[in-house]
Short mmCIF file of C-alpha atoms in Angstrom, two decimals:
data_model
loop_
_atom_site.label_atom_id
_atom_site.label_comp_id
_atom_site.label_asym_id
_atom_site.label_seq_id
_atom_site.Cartn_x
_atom_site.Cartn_y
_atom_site.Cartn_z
CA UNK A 133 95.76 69.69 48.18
CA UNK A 134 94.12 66.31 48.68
CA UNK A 135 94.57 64.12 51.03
CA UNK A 136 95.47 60.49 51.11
CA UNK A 137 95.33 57.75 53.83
CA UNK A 138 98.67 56.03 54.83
CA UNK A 139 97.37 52.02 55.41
CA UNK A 140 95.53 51.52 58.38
CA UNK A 141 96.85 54.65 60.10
CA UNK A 142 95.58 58.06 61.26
CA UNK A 143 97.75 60.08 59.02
CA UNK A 144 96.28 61.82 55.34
CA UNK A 145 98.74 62.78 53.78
CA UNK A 146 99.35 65.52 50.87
CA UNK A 147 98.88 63.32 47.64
CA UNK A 148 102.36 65.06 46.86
CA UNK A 149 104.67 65.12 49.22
CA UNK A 150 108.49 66.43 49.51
CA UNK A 151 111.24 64.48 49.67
CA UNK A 152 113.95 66.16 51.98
CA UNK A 153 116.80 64.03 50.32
CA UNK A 154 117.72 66.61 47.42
CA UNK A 155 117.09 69.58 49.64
CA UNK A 156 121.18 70.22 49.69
CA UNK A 157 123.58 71.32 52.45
CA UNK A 158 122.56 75.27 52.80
CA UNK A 159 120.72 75.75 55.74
CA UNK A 160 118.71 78.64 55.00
CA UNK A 161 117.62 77.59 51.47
CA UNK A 162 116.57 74.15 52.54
CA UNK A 163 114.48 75.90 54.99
CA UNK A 164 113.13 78.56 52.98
CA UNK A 165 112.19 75.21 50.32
CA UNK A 166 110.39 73.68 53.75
CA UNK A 167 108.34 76.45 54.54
CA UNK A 168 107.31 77.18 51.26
CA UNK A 169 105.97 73.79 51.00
CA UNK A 170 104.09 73.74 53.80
CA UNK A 171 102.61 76.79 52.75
CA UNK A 172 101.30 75.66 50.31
CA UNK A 173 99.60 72.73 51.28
CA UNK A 174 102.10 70.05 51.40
CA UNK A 175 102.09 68.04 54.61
CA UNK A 176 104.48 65.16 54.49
CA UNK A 177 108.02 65.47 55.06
CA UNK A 178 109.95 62.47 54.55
CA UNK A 179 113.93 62.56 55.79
CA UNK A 180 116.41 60.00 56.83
CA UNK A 181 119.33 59.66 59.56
CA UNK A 182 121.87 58.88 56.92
CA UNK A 183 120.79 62.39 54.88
CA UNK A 184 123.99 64.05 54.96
CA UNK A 185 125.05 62.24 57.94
CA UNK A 186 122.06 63.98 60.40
CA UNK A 187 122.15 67.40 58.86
CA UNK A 188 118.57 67.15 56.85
CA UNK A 189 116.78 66.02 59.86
CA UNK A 190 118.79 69.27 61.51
CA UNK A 191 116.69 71.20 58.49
CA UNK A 192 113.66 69.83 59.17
CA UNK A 193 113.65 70.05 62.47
CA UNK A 194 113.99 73.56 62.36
CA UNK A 195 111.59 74.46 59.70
CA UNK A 196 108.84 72.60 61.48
CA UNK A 197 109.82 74.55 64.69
CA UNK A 198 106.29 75.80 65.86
CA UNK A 199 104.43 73.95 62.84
CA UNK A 200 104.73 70.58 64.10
CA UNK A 201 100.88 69.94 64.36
CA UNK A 202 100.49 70.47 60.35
CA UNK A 203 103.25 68.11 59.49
CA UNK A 204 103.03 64.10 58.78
CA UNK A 205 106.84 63.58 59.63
CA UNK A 206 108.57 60.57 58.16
CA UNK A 207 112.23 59.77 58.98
CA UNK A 208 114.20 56.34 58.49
CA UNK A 209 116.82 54.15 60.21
CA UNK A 210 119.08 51.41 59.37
CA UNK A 211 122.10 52.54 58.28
CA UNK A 212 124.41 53.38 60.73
CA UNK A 213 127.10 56.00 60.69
CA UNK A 214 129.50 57.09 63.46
CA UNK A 215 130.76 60.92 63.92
CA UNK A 216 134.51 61.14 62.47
CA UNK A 217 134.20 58.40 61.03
CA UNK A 218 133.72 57.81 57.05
CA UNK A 219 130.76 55.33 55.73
CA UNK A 220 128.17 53.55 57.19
CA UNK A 221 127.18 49.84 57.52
CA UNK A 222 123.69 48.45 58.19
CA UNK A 223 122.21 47.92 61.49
CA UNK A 224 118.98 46.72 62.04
CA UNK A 225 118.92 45.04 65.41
CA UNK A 226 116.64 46.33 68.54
CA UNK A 227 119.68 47.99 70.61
CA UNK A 228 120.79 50.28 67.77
CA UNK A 229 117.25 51.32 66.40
CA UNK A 230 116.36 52.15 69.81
CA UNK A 231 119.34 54.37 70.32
CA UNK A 232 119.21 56.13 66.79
CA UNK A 233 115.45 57.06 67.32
CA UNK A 234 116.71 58.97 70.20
CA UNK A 235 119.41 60.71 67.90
CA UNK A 236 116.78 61.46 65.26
CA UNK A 237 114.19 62.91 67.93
CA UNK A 238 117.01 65.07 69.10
CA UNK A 239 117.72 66.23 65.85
CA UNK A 240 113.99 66.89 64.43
CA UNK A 241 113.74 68.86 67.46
CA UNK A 242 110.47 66.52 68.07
CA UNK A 243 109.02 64.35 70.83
CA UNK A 244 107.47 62.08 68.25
CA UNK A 245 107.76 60.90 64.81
CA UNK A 246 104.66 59.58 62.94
CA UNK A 247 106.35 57.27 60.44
CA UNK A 248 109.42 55.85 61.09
CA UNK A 249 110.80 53.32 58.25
CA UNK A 250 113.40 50.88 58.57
CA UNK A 251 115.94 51.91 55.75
CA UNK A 252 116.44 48.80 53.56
CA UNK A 253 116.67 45.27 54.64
CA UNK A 254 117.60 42.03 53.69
CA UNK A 255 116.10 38.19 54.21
CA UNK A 256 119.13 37.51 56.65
CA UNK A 257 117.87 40.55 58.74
CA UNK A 258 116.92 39.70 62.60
CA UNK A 259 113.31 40.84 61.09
CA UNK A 260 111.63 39.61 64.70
CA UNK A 261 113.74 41.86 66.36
CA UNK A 262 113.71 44.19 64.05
CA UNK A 263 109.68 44.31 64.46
CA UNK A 264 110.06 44.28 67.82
CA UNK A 265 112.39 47.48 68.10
CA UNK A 266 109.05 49.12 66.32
CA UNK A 267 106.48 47.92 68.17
CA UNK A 268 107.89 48.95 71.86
CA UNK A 269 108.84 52.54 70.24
CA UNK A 270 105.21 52.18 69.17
CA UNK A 271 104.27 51.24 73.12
CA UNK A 272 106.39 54.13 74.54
CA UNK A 273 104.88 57.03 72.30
CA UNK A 274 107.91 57.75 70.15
CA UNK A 275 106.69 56.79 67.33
CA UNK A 276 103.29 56.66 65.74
CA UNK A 277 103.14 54.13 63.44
CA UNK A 278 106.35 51.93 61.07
CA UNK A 279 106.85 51.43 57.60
CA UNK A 280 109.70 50.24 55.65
CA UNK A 281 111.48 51.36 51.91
CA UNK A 282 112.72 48.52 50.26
CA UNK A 283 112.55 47.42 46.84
CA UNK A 284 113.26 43.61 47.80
CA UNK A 285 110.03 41.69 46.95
CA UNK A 286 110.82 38.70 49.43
CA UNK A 287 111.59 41.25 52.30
CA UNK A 288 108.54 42.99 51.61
CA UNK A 289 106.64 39.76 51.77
CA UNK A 290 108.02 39.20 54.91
CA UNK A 291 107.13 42.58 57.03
CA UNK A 292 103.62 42.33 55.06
CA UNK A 293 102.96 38.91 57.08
CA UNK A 294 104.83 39.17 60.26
CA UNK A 295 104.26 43.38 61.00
CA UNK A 296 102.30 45.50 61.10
CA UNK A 297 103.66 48.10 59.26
CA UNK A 298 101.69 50.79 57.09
CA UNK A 299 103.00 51.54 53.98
CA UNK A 300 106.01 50.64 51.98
CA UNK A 301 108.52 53.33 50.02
CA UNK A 302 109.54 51.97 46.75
CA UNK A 303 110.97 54.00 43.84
CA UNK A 304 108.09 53.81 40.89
CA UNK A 305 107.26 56.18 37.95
CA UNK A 306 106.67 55.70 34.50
CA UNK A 307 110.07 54.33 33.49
CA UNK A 308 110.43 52.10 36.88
CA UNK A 309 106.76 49.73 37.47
CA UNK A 310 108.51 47.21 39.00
CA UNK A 311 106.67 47.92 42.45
CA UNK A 312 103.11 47.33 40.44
CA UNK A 313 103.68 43.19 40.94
CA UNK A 314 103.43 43.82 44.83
CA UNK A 315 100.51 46.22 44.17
CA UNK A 316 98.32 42.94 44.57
CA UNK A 317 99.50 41.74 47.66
CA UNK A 318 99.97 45.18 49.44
CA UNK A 319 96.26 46.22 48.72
CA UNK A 320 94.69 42.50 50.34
CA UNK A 321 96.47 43.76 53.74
CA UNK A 322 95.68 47.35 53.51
CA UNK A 323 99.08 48.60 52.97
CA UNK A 324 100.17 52.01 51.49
CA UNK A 325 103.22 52.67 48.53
CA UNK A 326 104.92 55.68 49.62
CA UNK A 327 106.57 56.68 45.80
CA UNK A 328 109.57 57.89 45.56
CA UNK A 329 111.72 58.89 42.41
CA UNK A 330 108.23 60.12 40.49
CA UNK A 331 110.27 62.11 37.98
CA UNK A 332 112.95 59.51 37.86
CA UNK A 333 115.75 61.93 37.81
CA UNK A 334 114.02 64.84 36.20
CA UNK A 335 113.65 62.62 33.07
CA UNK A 336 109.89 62.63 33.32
CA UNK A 337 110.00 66.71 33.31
CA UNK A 338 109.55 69.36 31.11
CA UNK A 339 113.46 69.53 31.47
CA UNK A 340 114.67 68.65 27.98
CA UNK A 341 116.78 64.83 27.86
CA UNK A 342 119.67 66.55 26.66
CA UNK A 343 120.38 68.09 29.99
CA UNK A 344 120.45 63.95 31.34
CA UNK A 345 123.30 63.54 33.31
CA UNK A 346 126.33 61.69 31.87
CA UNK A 347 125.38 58.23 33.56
CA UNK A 348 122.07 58.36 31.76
CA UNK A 349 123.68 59.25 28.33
CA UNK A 350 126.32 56.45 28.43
CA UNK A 351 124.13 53.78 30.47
CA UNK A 352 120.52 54.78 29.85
CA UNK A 353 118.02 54.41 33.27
CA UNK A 354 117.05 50.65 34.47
CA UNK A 355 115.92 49.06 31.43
CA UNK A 356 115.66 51.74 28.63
CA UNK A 357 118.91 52.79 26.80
CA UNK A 358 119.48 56.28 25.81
CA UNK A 359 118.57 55.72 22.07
CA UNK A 360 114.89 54.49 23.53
CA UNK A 361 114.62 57.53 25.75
CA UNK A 362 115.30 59.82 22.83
CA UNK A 363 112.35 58.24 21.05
CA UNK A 364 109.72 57.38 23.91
CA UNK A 365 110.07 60.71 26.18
CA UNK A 366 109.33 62.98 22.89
CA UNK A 367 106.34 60.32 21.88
CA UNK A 368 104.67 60.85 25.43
CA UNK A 369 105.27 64.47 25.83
CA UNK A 370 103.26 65.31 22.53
CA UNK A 371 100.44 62.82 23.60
CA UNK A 372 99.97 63.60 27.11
CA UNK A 373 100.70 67.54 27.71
CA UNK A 374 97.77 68.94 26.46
CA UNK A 375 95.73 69.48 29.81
CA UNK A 376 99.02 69.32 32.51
CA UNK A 377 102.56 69.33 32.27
CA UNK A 378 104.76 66.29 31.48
CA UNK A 379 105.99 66.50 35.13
CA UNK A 380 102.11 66.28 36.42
CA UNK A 381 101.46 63.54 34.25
CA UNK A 382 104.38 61.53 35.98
CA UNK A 383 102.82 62.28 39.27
CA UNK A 384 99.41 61.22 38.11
CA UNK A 385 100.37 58.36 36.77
CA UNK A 386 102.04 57.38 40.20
CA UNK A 387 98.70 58.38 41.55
CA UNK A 388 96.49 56.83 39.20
CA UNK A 389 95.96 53.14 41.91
CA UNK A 390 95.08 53.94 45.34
CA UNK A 391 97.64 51.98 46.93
CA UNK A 392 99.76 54.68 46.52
CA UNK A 393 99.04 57.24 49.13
CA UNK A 394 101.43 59.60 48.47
CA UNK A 395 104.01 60.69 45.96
CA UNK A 396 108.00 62.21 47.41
CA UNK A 397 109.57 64.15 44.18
CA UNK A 398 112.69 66.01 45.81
CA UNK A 399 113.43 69.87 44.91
CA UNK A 400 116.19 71.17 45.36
CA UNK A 401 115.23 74.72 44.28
CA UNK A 402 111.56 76.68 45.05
CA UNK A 403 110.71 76.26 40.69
CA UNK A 404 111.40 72.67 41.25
CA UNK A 405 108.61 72.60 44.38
CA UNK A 406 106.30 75.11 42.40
CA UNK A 407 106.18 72.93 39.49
CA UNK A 408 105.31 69.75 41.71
CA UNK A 409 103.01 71.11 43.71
CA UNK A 410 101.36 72.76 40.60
CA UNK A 411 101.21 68.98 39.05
CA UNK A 412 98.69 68.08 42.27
CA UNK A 413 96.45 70.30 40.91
CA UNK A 414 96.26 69.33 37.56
CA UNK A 415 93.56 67.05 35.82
CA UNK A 416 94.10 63.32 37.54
CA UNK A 417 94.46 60.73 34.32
CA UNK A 418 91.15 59.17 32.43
CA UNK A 419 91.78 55.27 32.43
CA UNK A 420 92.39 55.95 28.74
CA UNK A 421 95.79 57.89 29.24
CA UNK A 422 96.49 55.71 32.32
CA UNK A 423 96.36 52.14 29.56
CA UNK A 424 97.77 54.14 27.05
CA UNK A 425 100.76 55.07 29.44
CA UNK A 426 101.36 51.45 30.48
CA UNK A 427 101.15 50.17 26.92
CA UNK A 428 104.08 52.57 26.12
CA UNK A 429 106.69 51.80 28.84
CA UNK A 430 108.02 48.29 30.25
CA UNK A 431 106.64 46.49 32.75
CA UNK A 432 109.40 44.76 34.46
CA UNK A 433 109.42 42.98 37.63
CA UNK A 434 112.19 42.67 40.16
CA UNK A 435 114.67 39.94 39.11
CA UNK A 436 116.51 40.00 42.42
CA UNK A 437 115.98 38.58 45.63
CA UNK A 438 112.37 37.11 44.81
#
């Protein structure tokens, strides 16, 4: 699989990744999904703390038992949860991300974790201290480099001048573009798009809309209705499936600008990781299907917290 650069960083990463997230609460299953991936030439994990409250990076940490040198391991922090205790609040001052990165190590079974990402984050963050919580984990070893997942333009803007983080995780596909207005600014300072939610909840699969969940059917997804999925999903399956699958044609349009070094679909079963590691393989788009794509679907920017 090929190999992308995150930022400024030492780590390539598998242009497709796999997002631990959906990977579900059944131990040997989630592992059995891990291993396969690796397998087969994924290399990027990407977790979180808050992932069923410590019990994904549990997963991981024993799947990549013994395989840690072929893994790019990505885990987050922010949100802080308590044993026994229902919910979790955020947290993104120095004392606390210093003591979850411990919890996380202990849990990924690791001595080291190559991108850690600050889980959110608002403008009334302590975003110095936050920074600074990063760079001395960066000083001691624990972690290689930082990144953060937001979808907050004027938090972004901040970490982009004040850090010196690598790459940002922002949900983008076909039916979400909103990240493509940072694109611009992320580029200038050498600064990766992690993508998550490719397949924006399996709507941009093979998997017919019908099977949409009920939120979808009554409230549409972001700014299509239902009634404009029923007509747009059919009108760019039959004009883009004739060299890859619908799915691979979500992932290669994610792929298409080189800011984005890697895409995360989750799978929650070994079909669902077949078919996106099958859509790395596939033919990448011509410039023609990539226009064509973006003349179809809305390009909407982020109305909130500019």
């Amino acid at each position: 699989m090929n190999k992308r650069r995150i930022g400024t960083s030492n780590l390539y990463v598998s242009e497709v990744g796999l997002g631990c997230m959906s990977l579900g609460t059944e131990e040997k299953k989630a592992i059995r999904i891990i291993h396969e991936a690796l397998e087969r030439g994924i290399n990027y994990l990407d977790t979180a703390d808050l992932y069923d409250r410590g019990l994904n990076e549990q997963f991981v940490g024993k799947a990549i038992k013994g395989k840690r040198d072929q893994v790019v391991l990505a885990t987050k922090v922010g949100n802080r949860w308590e044993e026994g205790k229902d919910g979790w609040f955020w947290d993104p001052s120095k004392a606390y991300i210093k003591r979850a990165v411990k919890e996380s190590l202990r849990r990924l079974q690791t001595d080291y974790i190559d991108l850690y990402q600050l889980h959110g984050g608002t403008i009334d963050d302590p975003i110095d201290e936050t920074i600074e919580a990063f760079e001395e984990l960066k000083q001691e070893g624990v972690i290689r480099y930082y990144g953060i997942s937001s979808i907050r333009p004027n938090v972004i803007r901040e970490y982009v001048k004040r850090s010196n983080i690598v790459s940002v995780m922002m949900q983008y596909s076909l039916l979400d573009r909103r990240p493509e207005e940072l694109f611009p600014l992320l580029k200038a300072h050498d600064i990766s798009v992690i993508a998550r939610g490719p397949v924006a909840k399996g709507l941009l699969t093979d998997r017919p809309l019908e099977a949409a969940s009920e939120a979808v059917k009554t409230n549409g997804y972001l700014d299509y209705t239902y009634e404009e999925l029923q007509s747009l999903l059919p009108a760019l399956k039959a004009n883009t499936t004739a060299h890859r699958s619908f799915t691979a044609t979500a992932l290669q349009f994610c792929l298409y600008d080189p800011v984005v070094a890697a895409v995360i679909p989750g799978a929650s079963s070994l079909e669902q990781l077949t078919d996106n590691i099958a859509a790395a393989s596939m033919p990448a788009l011509t410039k023609e299907e990539y226009e064509w794509l973006k003349q179809q679907t809305k390009a909407s920017i982020y109305e909130m917290h500019r």
